[in-house]
Structure formats: C-alpha cells, structure tokens
Amino acid sequence: MDQQTILAAPKAELTSHELSRIVDFLRKLRAPFDDGLPDAKPDVFWNVVLELVDAHLRDRPIDKSGLITLARVPYSTGNRMVTKMIADNLIQTVPRGQGLKTHFLRPSERLLTAFMDYANHVKAHLAKTFGLRKGSEANEYYFGGSYFASQIISPVQTHDIGGSVPSDIRFLLNDDNYFASMRNMWSDFRNDLGRKSSFDLQRLPELYTNALAVGQSRAPAYDVVSVNMPWLGEFAEKGLLAPLDDLLTDAAINALDFHPSVWGTGNWNGTQYGIPLYCTIEILAARRDLFEEKGLTYPKTFDDTIRAARELHRPASEFYGIAWNGQRGMPIANSFMFFLAACQKTIIDMPLHNQDSWRFDRFERLKLQIDSDASLEVIDYMKQLAEVSPPDIANMDWEKRIACFMSGQAGMAYCWTMRAARFEHELSSRVARRVAYLSPPARRLGKIAAPIGGFLMTIPAHVNPARQKQIINAIAWMVSPEAMKAHVKNGFPVAPRFSVCADPEALASSPIVRMVDQMARRNELVTWSRPPVPQFNLIERTLGREIHDAVFHGKSPKQAIRDAENEILRSLA
C-alpha cells in the first residue's frame, strides 16, 4: 500500500505533511523524558515505529541498520525488535534489487492504519486543548501551524520594519500587481528611506535572465531577488543563492506558520534558499449567473468543461466559452503542465507528492515522460478548448485571459488566484459578484490537483554575509502576517500562512482566501506540476514551441511530444 493510497483512506484526515509533523512532535516530546528522568530507557517499539513511519513519509529508503541507529537503541535490542515486527507482519521487507540479498524496510498497511488512528487522536486532543471552538471538528485545524484558534492580526505599523533594516536595499522583482502593491506599502512606511526607485519590476523572461546575471555577479546590483518557484533547482545548483538556514535562526520568520507545501518550494537538497512571499493557485473561474440561467452544473472533468463551454459559446455575439493560456512559449507550456497534472501525471518520472525539500539526486538521471498517452490526451483537450475559445487564443497570455473574462467576453477562464482577485476589486470589472471559483477540473472524476505558483524571496550568493543578516529582516517584514493580511484586505488572496487564513477579517475580504485554505487542508494543492529541476527552463522552452505547433499549426501530436522529449534529451547529453 503506497503513501498516496494510505493518505486517501477513509479515516485518514491527516495530510502527509501533518503526519510528518506529528511524528516529529512525538519524537521531541519523548526524547527529554528518556534523557532526563532517572532510570528512563528509550522505548524500542515506540522509536522504531516513529522512525519507520517518518522514513516512509519522506520517501527515503531505510534498511535495518539505519532504522536501529535512528531509533537510538543498542543494535542487539533493535535487531530483536525489528525481527519480531517482521514476523508479526508490522514491517515489510523490500528487496534492494539487482540480485542483492539485502532489503529495505517499510511499515505494513496494518501498522500504518493503526498509527494513522493514533495520530488523528493526538491531533484532535491537542486541537481541543489549545483552542478548538465548541461545535468545531478537529479536522478544521492543521497540525503544526502557529495557531489553533482564530485571532485578528493587528494592522501594519511603521515600527514593524525596524531600525535594523538598511535604507539602501535594492529589489529585483516580478512585474505584477502584488509586487507593485508591496513596493508601494514599503515606500509609504519607509518614506524617503525606501524610494520606489529601489524596486526594479521586470516581466518574467527579463527577470529570469537578469536574476541569473545577478546571482553570478561578484558584486550584485540587487540585495533581494524574487525567483519563480520552478527556477529554484537551477539557481540553487549553480550556487547563485545564499543559504538562509543560519539567517533564519534569529529572523522573525516562523516556518511552521506557512503551509508546508508552500514552504517546501524554497528548499533544495535540505537547504532553505527562498522564503515564499505569496502563493497563487491555478483554478477555474466560471460565470455563476450564466450557469444558473442555463441550468448548467459546474465542471469537474475535462469533458464537463468542454460541454459547458459549448453551451456558453456564442462567437457571433463575441462571447466565448472559455479563456486560457494558449500563447507560444511559456504560457502554453505551463497550460500543458497544469493539464497534465489534472491527469495525475507530470513531465518527469517522480513521486507525485509535495516535497519538504526538493532533492537533486532524484533527478540526476532525468527520466522524462513527455512522450506518453497522458500527453496526447492533454493535447486533444487543448484542441477542443481552442474550438470554444476567443479567436486570438493562440496569442493569449496571463493578462489577456484575465482581461477577456473580466470584460464579460468569456463564460469560464483558467486563471491564477492572484490575478482572479481583480474580478471583484477592479472598477472596470463587468463580472464582479457573478463569479464562482472552482477547483481545476480533473481528467476524469478523481483526485484534484491544483498547481501552486508564486515567488521566493532570495538573497544573491555574493551579497556580504554581514549585510545578509540585515536583508533577512526586510524579507521578514515583507512576509509577515501583518503585511500579508494588509495585501489580502487590498484584494490579493495570498494566504500561504495559517495565521492569515485564520484571521476573520482576512477571510471576509475575499472568497478566494477561504477556498485556497480549504483546498490546502484537503491536500489538493500540488507543487509537482512544475518540478523545479535544474533543467526546467529548457523543458519549458521546448514544450512552449512543440505543444503550440501541435495545438494550432497542424503538427502531429505524437510527433510533437516525441520531438520535444528527444530535443531535451539531446540538449542534456
């Protein structure tokens, strides 16, 4: 029984991240007892179970010797316990392969089910102890967050920035409405010390090129660089980013307050290189008024989406079924990867669960799976979408699809939550209070995969170490609950922090905040749709050309995905 199956079991209310945190909590709770009380001895069974479950959750193979070492017990004692647990069908042995006689160990289905029941009990008891509201259920809470009960976050104060932040920090950021708002807030509070000229906002292609140059420079022109989440592997492997673990020791940043799937987007090979500033989720927006008028049900599958789009499509009246990213290059490549995730597939062969830390050794021999039946299904879906899309769909990017839907010219739109907030807050919007925000449809009825996007705040590798300690304070202010709440109330449903999601005022400001938080608790948000391998930019560039040719220019889909995979492999050779 694999990890995904276990976590989908009927009684398993915990996500894999929560379960991992409960294991760590139990480990840290018991260790001081064993170490500090007279005559106390480690509980062999307890320690073996915790370490075995933890290794399974982290997808890290473990053998008998390694398990006994982690259990902190004498080898002979640990060996007897492990042997007995194997005989009792609590531990399963898995051959290493290639004719080797040794085995890896993993917990049996019986042991995992029992541990899940115990972990759920621990979570429910702690939730009740530390603030579960009367009448609420324990599964409303996320174990490991910095809160259990809702509380109102105070407004941003001038003194929050603190005197330890340098006045001459230079920022290289993405050119979007969130970063523009952040720039304005920073400048307002810093007055002449934080001029808007300190912020350089650039579109994604230029940001990628210039961020690489800044990381390579021995005298970087910028102190803080925003890095698109899928770029992490390349930037970290090339040594362009400063490690942040030591800086975070004293910084006012609580990692436990972030949704773990979001916090993990900044971690490569066990080292934290980036702090998530905001997360945005790819969802489906639908005109609620039109669906009600025509008696349509909201789509849950690809086929449902096409049927609804055809019902809404009226090209003679310049009204179209759906808007999405079809532009050549990065936009259509991302659409392809997101639709592939809806088929529970991704571009490389990897475990489909979010990572606490992306590890390079897993991708050293990159096994592509672009040339697949799932890819053909996705291209077929995109071609059907094109039939019920605006006539300029082959040139539609993020801004154009939002403008199309917001102007009242489309019945549905795939969109990032960050940009979807404009539907309700911009005065020019013709769809305000008429939009239903939906999870992205799956290929067939089944598990939902809602891709996570966003940016990491990073420090270039060659920034002076003493200055890095000052810069992390500026980043801490920008990602603080107070600053994030201010952005949420201004129409940006950022909410990667539990405390912001729990704030009643933040929840009331946008229906998207609550929707994203609920999706996170149901384990529907995925970071693996665009795995941040060092080769990501090459893969994205190649897909952006081949998929566009297959969807809009008559190239055989089978030939397109074969050519894409072969070209990527040739470039890596």
Coordinates of C-alpha atoms in Angstrom, one line a residue:
M1 CA 0.0 0.0 0.0
D2 CA 1.8 3.2 -1.1
Q3 CA 1.8 6.5 0.6
Q4 CA -0.8 8.1 -1.7
T5 CA -3.2 5.2 -1.1
I6 CA -2.7 5.4 2.7
L7 CA -3.4 9.1 2.8
A8 CA -6.6 8.6 0.8
A9 CA -8.0 6.0 3.2
P10 CA -11.4 6.9 4.6
K11 CA -10.3 7.5 8.2
A12 CA -7.1 9.4 7.1
E13 CA -8.0 13.0 7.8
L14 CA -4.3 14.0 8.1
T15 CA -2.2 15.1 5.1
S16 CA 1.3 13.6 4.7
H17 CA 2.8 16.9 6.0
E18 CA 0.7 16.9 9.1
L19 CA 1.5 13.3 9.8
S20 CA 5.2 14.0 9.4
R21 CA 4.9 16.9 11.9
I22 CA 3.1 14.7 14.4
V23 CA 5.9 12.2 14.1
D24 CA 8.4 15.0 14.9
F25 CA 6.3 16.3 17.7
L26 CA 6.1 12.8 19.3
R27 CA 9.8 12.3 18.9
K28 CA 10.7 15.6 20.6
L29 CA 8.1 15.0 23.3
R30 CA 9.6 11.7 24.3
A31 CA 13.3 12.4 24.0
P32 CA 13.6 14.7 27.0
F33 CA 11.8 12.0 29.1
D34 CA 14.3 9.3 28.0
D35 CA 17.3 11.6 28.5
G36 CA 16.3 13.4 31.7
L37 CA 14.5 11.1 34.0
P38 CA 16.4 8.7 36.3
D39 CA 16.4 5.1 35.1
A40 CA 14.4 6.1 32.0
K41 CA 15.2 4.0 28.9
P42 CA 14.2 4.5 25.2
D43 CA 11.0 2.6 24.3
V44 CA 12.3 0.4 21.5
F45 CA 9.0 -0.2 19.8
W46 CA 8.0 3.5 20.0
N47 CA 11.2 4.7 18.5
V48 CA 11.3 2.0 15.7
V49 CA 7.7 2.9 14.7
L50 CA 8.3 6.6 14.6
E51 CA 11.5 6.4 12.5
L52 CA 10.0 3.8 10.2
V53 CA 6.9 5.9 9.5
D54 CA 8.9 9.0 9.1
A55 CA 11.2 7.4 6.5
H56 CA 8.2 6.2 4.6
L57 CA 6.6 9.6 4.6
R58 CA 9.7 11.3 3.4
D59 CA 10.1 8.6 0.7
R60 CA 13.6 7.7 2.0
P61 CA 14.6 4.0 1.8
I62 CA 15.8 2.7 5.1
D63 CA 17.5 -0.6 6.0
K64 CA 17.6 -2.4 9.3
S65 CA 20.9 -0.9 10.4
G66 CA 19.8 2.6 9.6
L67 CA 16.5 2.1 11.4
I68 CA 18.1 0.8 14.5
T69 CA 20.6 3.7 14.5
L70 CA 17.8 6.3 14.2
A71 CA 15.9 4.5 17.0
R72 CA 18.7 5.3 19.4
V73 CA 18.9 1.7 20.9
P74 CA 21.6 -0.9 21.1
Y75 CA 21.9 -2.9 17.9
S76 CA 21.1 -6.3 19.5
T77 CA 17.9 -4.8 21.2
G78 CA 16.8 -3.1 18.0
N79 CA 17.6 -6.2 15.9
R80 CA 15.3 -8.4 18.1
M81 CA 12.5 -5.9 17.9
V82 CA 12.7 -5.4 14.1
T83 CA 12.9 -9.2 13.5
K84 CA 9.8 -9.7 15.7
M85 CA 7.9 -6.9 13.9
I86 CA 8.7 -8.5 10.6
A87 CA 7.4 -11.8 11.9
D88 CA 4.2 -10.1 13.2
N89 CA 3.6 -8.5 9.8
L90 CA 4.1 -5.0 11.1
I91 CA 7.2 -4.4 8.9
Q92 CA 7.5 -5.4 5.3
T93 CA 10.8 -6.1 3.6
V94 CA 11.5 -4.8 0.1
P95 CA 14.4 -6.2 -1.9
R96 CA 17.1 -3.7 -2.9
G97 CA 17.0 -5.1 -6.4
Q98 CA 19.7 -6.2 -9.0
G99 CA 20.3 -9.5 -7.3
L100 CA 21.2 -8.0 -3.9
K101 CA 20.3 -10.1 -0.8
T102 CA 19.7 -7.1 1.5
H103 CA 16.4 -5.4 1.9
F104 CA 14.8 -2.0 2.7
L105 CA 12.1 -1.9 5.3
R106 CA 8.7 -0.2 5.2
P107 CA 5.7 -0.2 7.5
S108 CA 2.9 -2.6 6.7
E109 CA -0.6 -1.5 5.9
R110 CA -1.8 -2.7 9.3
L111 CA 0.9 -0.7 11.2
L112 CA 0.3 2.4 9.1
T113 CA -3.5 2.3 9.6
A114 CA -3.1 1.9 13.4
F115 CA -0.6 4.8 13.5
M116 CA -2.9 7.0 11.5
D117 CA -5.7 6.4 14.0
Y118 CA -3.3 7.3 16.9
A119 CA -2.0 10.4 15.1
N120 CA -5.6 11.6 14.5
H121 CA -6.3 11.1 18.2
V122 CA -3.2 13.2 19.1
K123 CA -4.3 16.0 16.7
A124 CA -7.9 16.0 18.0
H125 CA -6.7 16.2 21.6
L126 CA -4.2 19.0 21.0
A127 CA -6.7 20.9 19.0
K128 CA -9.2 20.7 21.9
T129 CA -6.6 21.6 24.4
F130 CA -5.3 24.7 22.6
G131 CA -8.4 26.3 21.3
L132 CA -10.8 24.2 19.4
R133 CA -14.0 26.1 19.3
K134 CA -17.2 24.5 20.7
G135 CA -19.0 22.6 18.0
S136 CA -16.0 22.5 15.6
E137 CA -14.2 19.4 14.3
A138 CA -10.6 18.7 14.8
N139 CA -10.0 18.3 11.0
E140 CA -10.7 22.1 10.6
Y141 CA -7.3 22.6 12.0
Y142 CA -3.9 21.9 10.5
F143 CA -1.4 20.3 12.9
G144 CA 1.9 22.3 13.1
G145 CA 0.5 25.7 12.3
S146 CA 1.3 28.5 14.6
Y147 CA -2.4 28.8 15.7
F148 CA -5.3 26.7 16.7
A149 CA -7.9 29.4 17.2
S150 CA -8.8 32.4 15.0
Q151 CA -7.3 35.7 16.0
I152 CA -7.3 39.1 14.5
I153 CA -3.9 40.2 13.2
S154 CA -3.1 43.8 14.0
P155 CA -2.5 46.4 11.2
V156 CA 1.0 47.0 9.9
Q157 CA 2.8 49.6 12.0
T158 CA 5.7 51.9 11.0
H159 CA 8.0 50.5 13.7
D160 CA 7.4 46.9 12.4
I161 CA 10.1 47.4 9.8
G162 CA 12.6 48.1 12.5
G163 CA 15.8 50.2 12.6
S164 CA 18.0 47.2 11.7
V165 CA 16.9 47.2 8.0
P166 CA 19.3 49.1 5.7
S167 CA 17.9 52.1 3.8
D168 CA 19.5 51.3 0.5
I169 CA 18.2 47.8 -0.2
R170 CA 17.7 47.1 -3.9
F171 CA 15.0 44.7 -5.0
L172 CA 14.7 42.8 -8.4
L173 CA 11.1 41.6 -8.5
N174 CA 8.4 40.2 -10.9
D175 CA 6.3 42.8 -12.6
D176 CA 2.8 42.0 -11.3
N177 CA 0.2 43.7 -9.2
Y178 CA 1.2 42.1 -5.9
F179 CA 4.8 43.3 -6.1
A180 CA 3.7 46.7 -7.2
S181 CA 1.5 46.9 -4.1
M182 CA 4.3 45.6 -1.9
R183 CA 6.6 48.3 -3.3
N184 CA 4.1 51.0 -2.5
M185 CA 3.5 49.7 1.0
W186 CA 7.2 49.6 1.7
S187 CA 7.8 53.0 0.3
D188 CA 4.9 54.5 2.3
F189 CA 6.3 53.2 5.6
R190 CA 10.0 53.9 4.8
N191 CA 9.3 57.3 3.3
D192 CA 12.5 58.7 1.8
L193 CA 14.5 55.7 3.0
G194 CA 12.6 53.4 0.8
R195 CA 12.1 55.1 -2.5
K196 CA 10.2 53.4 -5.3
S197 CA 13.4 53.6 -7.3
S198 CA 14.8 50.9 -5.1
F199 CA 12.4 48.4 -6.7
D200 CA 13.0 47.1 -10.2
L201 CA 10.0 45.2 -11.5
Q202 CA 10.5 43.1 -14.7
R203 CA 8.4 40.7 -16.8
L204 CA 9.2 37.0 -16.4
P205 CA 11.6 36.5 -19.3
E206 CA 13.7 39.5 -18.4
L207 CA 13.5 38.7 -14.7
Y208 CA 14.9 35.2 -15.4
T209 CA 17.8 36.5 -17.5
N210 CA 18.7 39.3 -15.1
A211 CA 18.3 37.1 -12.0
L212 CA 20.8 34.7 -13.4
A213 CA 23.3 37.5 -14.0
V214 CA 22.8 38.9 -10.5
G215 CA 23.5 35.6 -8.9
Q216 CA 26.7 35.1 -11.0
S217 CA 28.0 38.6 -10.2
R218 CA 30.7 39.1 -7.5
A219 CA 29.2 42.5 -6.8
P220 CA 25.4 42.0 -7.2
A221 CA 23.4 45.1 -8.1
Y222 CA 20.5 43.8 -6.1
D223 CA 20.1 42.6 -2.5
V224 CA 16.8 40.7 -2.9
V225 CA 15.7 38.8 -6.0
S226 CA 12.3 37.3 -6.5
V227 CA 12.7 33.8 -8.1
N228 CA 9.8 32.0 -9.7
M229 CA 9.3 28.7 -7.8
P230 CA 10.2 26.4 -10.7
W231 CA 13.5 28.1 -11.1
L232 CA 14.8 27.0 -7.7
G233 CA 16.7 23.9 -8.7
E234 CA 18.7 25.7 -11.4
F235 CA 19.6 28.7 -9.3
A236 CA 20.5 26.5 -6.2
E237 CA 22.6 24.0 -8.2
K238 CA 24.5 26.8 -9.9
G239 CA 25.3 28.4 -6.5
L240 CA 23.6 31.6 -7.3
L241 CA 21.6 31.9 -4.0
A242 CA 22.7 32.4 -0.4
P243 CA 21.7 29.6 2.0
L244 CA 19.2 31.0 4.5
D245 CA 19.1 28.4 7.3
D246 CA 21.6 30.2 9.6
L247 CA 19.9 33.6 8.9
L248 CA 16.5 32.2 9.8
T249 CA 17.7 31.2 13.3
D250 CA 17.3 34.8 14.5
A251 CA 14.9 36.1 11.9
A252 CA 11.2 36.9 12.7
I253 CA 10.0 34.2 10.3
N254 CA 8.1 31.2 11.7
A255 CA 8.3 28.4 9.1
L256 CA 5.6 26.5 10.9
D257 CA 3.1 29.2 10.1
F258 CA 3.4 28.5 6.4
H259 CA 1.5 25.8 4.6
P260 CA 4.3 23.1 4.3
S261 CA 3.7 22.5 0.6
V262 CA 4.4 26.2 0.1
W263 CA 7.4 26.5 2.5
G264 CA 8.9 23.5 0.7
T265 CA 9.1 25.3 -2.6
G266 CA 12.0 27.3 -1.2
N267 CA 14.0 24.2 0.0
W268 CA 16.6 22.4 -2.2
N269 CA 18.5 19.4 -1.1
G270 CA 17.7 20.1 2.5
T271 CA 18.8 23.8 2.5
Q272 CA 16.4 26.7 2.5
Y273 CA 17.2 29.2 -0.2
G274 CA 14.0 31.1 -0.6
I275 CA 11.1 32.5 1.5
P276 CA 7.7 32.2 -0.1
L277 CA 6.2 35.7 -0.5
Y278 CA 3.0 34.7 -2.0
C279 CA 1.4 31.6 -3.4
T280 CA -1.1 31.6 -6.3
I281 CA -3.2 28.6 -7.3
E282 CA -4.4 27.7 -10.8
I283 CA -8.2 27.4 -10.6
L284 CA -11.3 27.6 -12.9
A285 CA -13.4 30.8 -12.8
A286 CA -17.0 30.4 -14.0
R287 CA -19.8 32.9 -14.6
R288 CA -22.2 31.9 -11.9
D289 CA -25.1 33.9 -13.3
L290 CA -24.8 32.3 -16.7
F291 CA -24.6 28.8 -15.3
E292 CA -27.7 29.4 -13.2
E293 CA -29.5 30.9 -16.2
K294 CA -28.8 27.9 -18.4
G295 CA -29.2 25.3 -15.6
L296 CA -25.6 24.1 -16.1
T297 CA -23.6 22.2 -13.4
Y298 CA -20.1 23.4 -12.7
P299 CA -17.5 21.2 -14.5
K300 CA -15.5 18.6 -12.6
T301 CA -13.8 16.9 -15.5
F302 CA -12.3 17.8 -18.9
D303 CA -15.4 16.5 -20.7
D304 CA -17.7 18.6 -18.4
T305 CA -15.6 21.7 -19.2
I306 CA -15.9 21.2 -22.9
R307 CA -19.7 20.6 -22.7
A308 CA -20.2 23.7 -20.6
A309 CA -18.0 25.8 -22.8
R310 CA -20.0 24.7 -25.9
E311 CA -23.3 25.7 -24.2
L312 CA -21.9 29.2 -23.4
H313 CA -20.0 29.8 -26.7
R314 CA -21.6 32.5 -28.9
P315 CA -18.9 33.7 -31.2
A316 CA -21.4 35.6 -33.4
S317 CA -22.0 37.8 -30.3
E318 CA -18.3 37.9 -29.5
F319 CA -18.8 35.8 -26.4
Y320 CA -16.7 32.7 -25.9
G321 CA -16.9 29.6 -23.9
I322 CA -13.5 29.7 -22.1
A323 CA -10.2 31.6 -21.9
W324 CA -6.9 30.1 -21.1
N325 CA -3.2 30.5 -21.8
G326 CA -2.5 29.5 -25.4
Q327 CA 0.3 31.8 -26.3
R328 CA 3.5 30.3 -27.8
G329 CA 6.3 29.8 -25.3
M330 CA 6.0 29.9 -21.5
P331 CA 2.2 30.4 -21.4
I332 CA 1.2 27.3 -23.4
A333 CA 4.0 25.2 -21.8
N334 CA 2.5 26.0 -18.4
S335 CA -1.0 25.2 -19.5
F336 CA 0.2 21.8 -20.8
M337 CA 1.9 21.0 -17.5
F338 CA -1.1 22.0 -15.5
F339 CA -3.5 19.9 -17.6
L340 CA -1.0 17.0 -17.3
A341 CA -1.3 17.4 -13.5
A342 CA -5.1 17.1 -13.8
C343 CA -4.3 13.6 -15.3
Q344 CA -2.2 12.9 -12.2
K345 CA 0.9 13.0 -14.4
T346 CA 4.0 15.2 -14.7
I347 CA 6.8 15.8 -17.2
I348 CA 9.3 13.7 -15.4
D349 CA 9.1 10.3 -13.6
M350 CA 8.8 11.2 -9.9
P351 CA 6.6 10.5 -6.9
L352 CA 3.5 12.7 -7.1
H353 CA 3.5 14.2 -3.7
N354 CA 4.7 17.6 -2.5
Q355 CA 8.2 17.8 -1.2
D356 CA 9.5 19.1 2.1
S357 CA 12.8 19.6 0.2
W358 CA 13.4 19.1 -3.5
R359 CA 16.5 16.8 -3.8
F360 CA 18.8 16.8 -6.9
D361 CA 20.0 13.2 -6.6
R362 CA 16.4 12.1 -7.5
F363 CA 16.8 13.9 -10.8
E364 CA 20.4 13.4 -11.7
R365 CA 19.4 11.0 -14.4
L366 CA 16.3 12.8 -15.7
K367 CA 13.7 10.3 -16.8
L368 CA 11.3 12.3 -19.0
Q369 CA 7.7 11.1 -19.5
I370 CA 6.5 13.7 -22.0
D371 CA 6.1 11.1 -24.8
S372 CA 3.0 9.4 -23.2
D373 CA -0.6 8.7 -23.6
A374 CA -1.5 11.3 -21.0
S375 CA 0.3 14.0 -23.1
L376 CA -1.8 13.0 -26.1
E377 CA -5.0 13.3 -24.0
V378 CA -3.9 16.8 -22.9
I379 CA -3.2 18.0 -26.4
D380 CA -6.6 16.6 -27.5
Y381 CA -8.2 18.6 -24.7
M382 CA -6.4 21.7 -25.6
K383 CA -7.5 21.4 -29.2
Q384 CA -11.1 21.0 -28.1
L385 CA -10.7 24.1 -25.8
A386 CA -9.4 26.1 -28.8
E387 CA -12.7 25.4 -30.6
V388 CA -14.7 27.2 -27.9
S389 CA -12.1 29.9 -27.1
P390 CA -11.7 33.5 -28.4
P391 CA -10.2 33.8 -31.9
D392 CA -6.9 35.1 -30.6
I393 CA -6.4 32.2 -28.2
A394 CA -3.1 31.2 -29.9
N395 CA -1.7 34.5 -28.6
M396 CA -3.4 34.7 -25.2
D397 CA -1.2 35.0 -22.1
W398 CA -2.0 35.6 -18.4
E399 CA -3.0 39.2 -18.9
K400 CA -5.1 38.7 -22.0
R401 CA -7.1 35.8 -20.5
I402 CA -7.9 37.8 -17.4
A403 CA -8.9 40.9 -19.5
C404 CA -11.1 38.7 -21.7
F405 CA -13.0 37.2 -18.7
M406 CA -13.2 40.4 -16.7
S407 CA -14.6 42.3 -19.6
G408 CA -17.5 39.8 -19.8
Q409 CA -16.4 38.1 -23.0
A410 CA -16.0 34.5 -21.7
G411 CA -18.1 32.1 -19.7
M412 CA -15.1 30.5 -18.0
A413 CA -11.4 31.1 -17.5
Y414 CA -8.5 29.1 -16.2
C415 CA -6.6 31.6 -14.0
W416 CA -4.2 32.2 -11.1
T417 CA -6.0 33.1 -7.9
M418 CA -3.7 36.2 -7.6
R419 CA -5.0 37.6 -10.9
A420 CA -8.6 36.3 -10.3
A421 CA -8.8 38.7 -7.4
R422 CA -9.1 41.5 -9.9
F423 CA -12.6 40.2 -10.9
E424 CA -14.0 41.5 -7.6
H425 CA -11.8 44.5 -6.9
E426 CA -11.2 46.4 -10.2
L427 CA -13.8 49.1 -11.0
S428 CA -13.6 48.1 -14.7
S429 CA -14.7 44.5 -13.9
R430 CA -18.0 43.5 -15.5
V431 CA -18.2 40.2 -13.7
A432 CA -17.9 41.3 -10.0
R433 CA -20.1 39.2 -7.7
R434 CA -21.0 37.0 -10.6
V435 CA -18.1 34.5 -10.4
A436 CA -17.8 31.0 -9.0
Y437 CA -14.3 30.0 -8.1
L438 CA -13.8 26.3 -8.7
S439 CA -11.1 23.6 -8.3
P440 CA -9.4 22.8 -11.7
P441 CA -11.3 20.0 -13.4
A442 CA -9.6 16.6 -13.4
R443 CA -9.2 14.4 -16.5
R444 CA -11.7 12.1 -15.1
L445 CA -13.6 12.1 -11.7
G446 CA -10.9 11.6 -9.2
K447 CA -8.2 13.4 -7.1
I448 CA -7.9 17.1 -7.7
A449 CA -4.5 18.6 -8.5
A450 CA -4.4 22.4 -8.2
P451 CA -1.0 23.7 -9.2
I452 CA 0.8 26.1 -6.9
G453 CA 2.8 29.1 -8.3
G454 CA 4.4 32.1 -6.8
F455 CA 7.7 33.7 -6.0
L456 CA 10.5 33.1 -3.5
M457 CA 12.4 36.0 -1.9
T458 CA 16.1 35.1 -2.2
I459 CA 19.4 36.7 -1.5
P460 CA 22.2 36.6 -4.2
A461 CA 25.1 34.3 -3.2
H462 CA 27.7 37.0 -3.2
V463 CA 26.0 39.6 -1.0
N464 CA 28.2 40.4 2.0
P465 CA 27.3 38.0 4.9
A466 CA 27.0 40.9 7.4
R467 CA 24.6 42.6 5.1
Q468 CA 22.6 39.4 4.6
K469 CA 21.7 39.5 8.3
Q470 CA 20.1 42.9 7.7
I471 CA 18.4 42.0 4.5
I472 CA 16.7 39.0 6.1
N473 CA 14.9 41.5 8.4
A474 CA 13.5 43.3 5.4
I475 CA 12.3 39.9 3.9
A476 CA 10.8 39.0 7.3
W477 CA 8.7 42.2 7.3
M478 CA 7.5 41.6 3.8
V479 CA 6.3 38.0 4.5
S480 CA 5.0 38.9 8.0
P481 CA 1.3 38.1 8.8
E482 CA 0.7 41.8 9.2
A483 CA 1.9 42.7 5.7
M484 CA 0.2 39.7 4.1
K485 CA -3.1 40.5 5.8
A486 CA -2.8 44.1 4.5
H487 CA -2.4 42.7 1.0
V488 CA -5.3 40.3 1.4
K489 CA -7.6 43.1 2.5
N490 CA -6.4 45.1 -0.5
G491 CA -7.6 42.3 -2.8
F492 CA -4.6 39.9 -3.0
P493 CA -5.6 36.4 -1.8
V494 CA -2.0 35.5 -1.0
A495 CA -2.6 33.4 2.2
P496 CA 0.3 30.9 2.4
R497 CA 0.3 31.4 6.2
F498 CA -2.1 29.7 8.6
S499 CA -2.4 32.8 10.8
V500 CA -3.6 34.9 7.8
C501 CA -6.1 32.2 6.8
A502 CA -7.4 32.1 10.4
D503 CA -7.9 35.8 10.6
P504 CA -11.7 36.6 10.4
E505 CA -11.1 39.9 8.7
A506 CA -8.8 38.3 6.1
L507 CA -11.3 35.6 5.4
A508 CA -14.1 38.1 5.0
S509 CA -12.2 40.1 2.4
S510 CA -12.2 37.5 -0.4
P511 CA -13.9 34.2 -1.1
I512 CA -10.7 33.0 -2.7
V513 CA -8.8 33.1 0.6
R514 CA -11.1 30.6 2.2
M515 CA -11.3 28.5 -0.9
V516 CA -7.5 28.1 -1.1
D517 CA -7.2 27.3 2.6
Q518 CA -9.8 24.6 2.3
M519 CA -8.0 23.1 -0.8
A520 CA -4.8 23.1 1.2
R521 CA -6.4 21.2 4.1
R522 CA -7.8 18.6 1.6
N523 CA -4.3 18.1 0.2
E524 CA -5.3 19.3 -3.3
L525 CA -2.5 21.8 -3.8
V526 CA 0.4 20.4 -5.7
T527 CA 3.9 21.7 -6.3
W528 CA 5.0 18.8 -8.6
S529 CA 3.1 20.0 -11.7
R530 CA 6.2 22.1 -12.5
P531 CA 9.1 20.3 -10.7
P532 CA 11.9 22.8 -10.1
V533 CA 14.6 20.6 -11.6
P534 CA 17.7 22.5 -12.9
Q535 CA 16.6 21.7 -16.5
F536 CA 13.2 23.3 -16.0
N537 CA 13.8 26.3 -18.3
L538 CA 15.0 24.0 -21.1
I539 CA 11.9 21.8 -20.7
E540 CA 9.5 24.8 -20.6
R541 CA 11.1 26.4 -23.7
T542 CA 10.9 23.2 -25.7
L543 CA 7.3 22.5 -24.7
G544 CA 6.3 26.0 -25.5
R545 CA 7.2 25.5 -29.1
E546 CA 6.2 21.9 -29.7
I547 CA 2.8 22.0 -28.0
H548 CA 1.9 25.2 -29.7
D549 CA 2.7 23.6 -33.1
A550 CA 0.5 20.6 -32.2
V551 CA -2.5 22.6 -31.0
F552 CA -2.5 25.4 -33.5
H553 CA -0.4 24.6 -36.5
G554 CA -1.3 21.1 -37.6
K555 CA 1.7 19.2 -36.3
S556 CA 1.0 15.6 -35.3
P557 CA 0.6 15.5 -31.5
K558 CA 2.5 12.2 -31.4
Q559 CA 5.4 13.7 -33.4
A560 CA 5.3 16.9 -31.3
I561 CA 5.7 15.1 -27.9
R562 CA 8.3 12.8 -29.4
D563 CA 10.3 15.7 -30.8
A564 CA 10.1 17.6 -27.5
E565 CA 11.4 14.7 -25.5
N566 CA 14.2 13.9 -27.9
E567 CA 15.3 17.5 -28.2
I568 CA 15.5 17.9 -24.4
L569 CA 17.5 14.6 -24.1
R570 CA 19.9 15.8 -26.8
S571 CA 20.5 19.1 -25.0
L572 CA 21.3 17.3 -21.8
A573 CA 23.7 14.8 -23.4

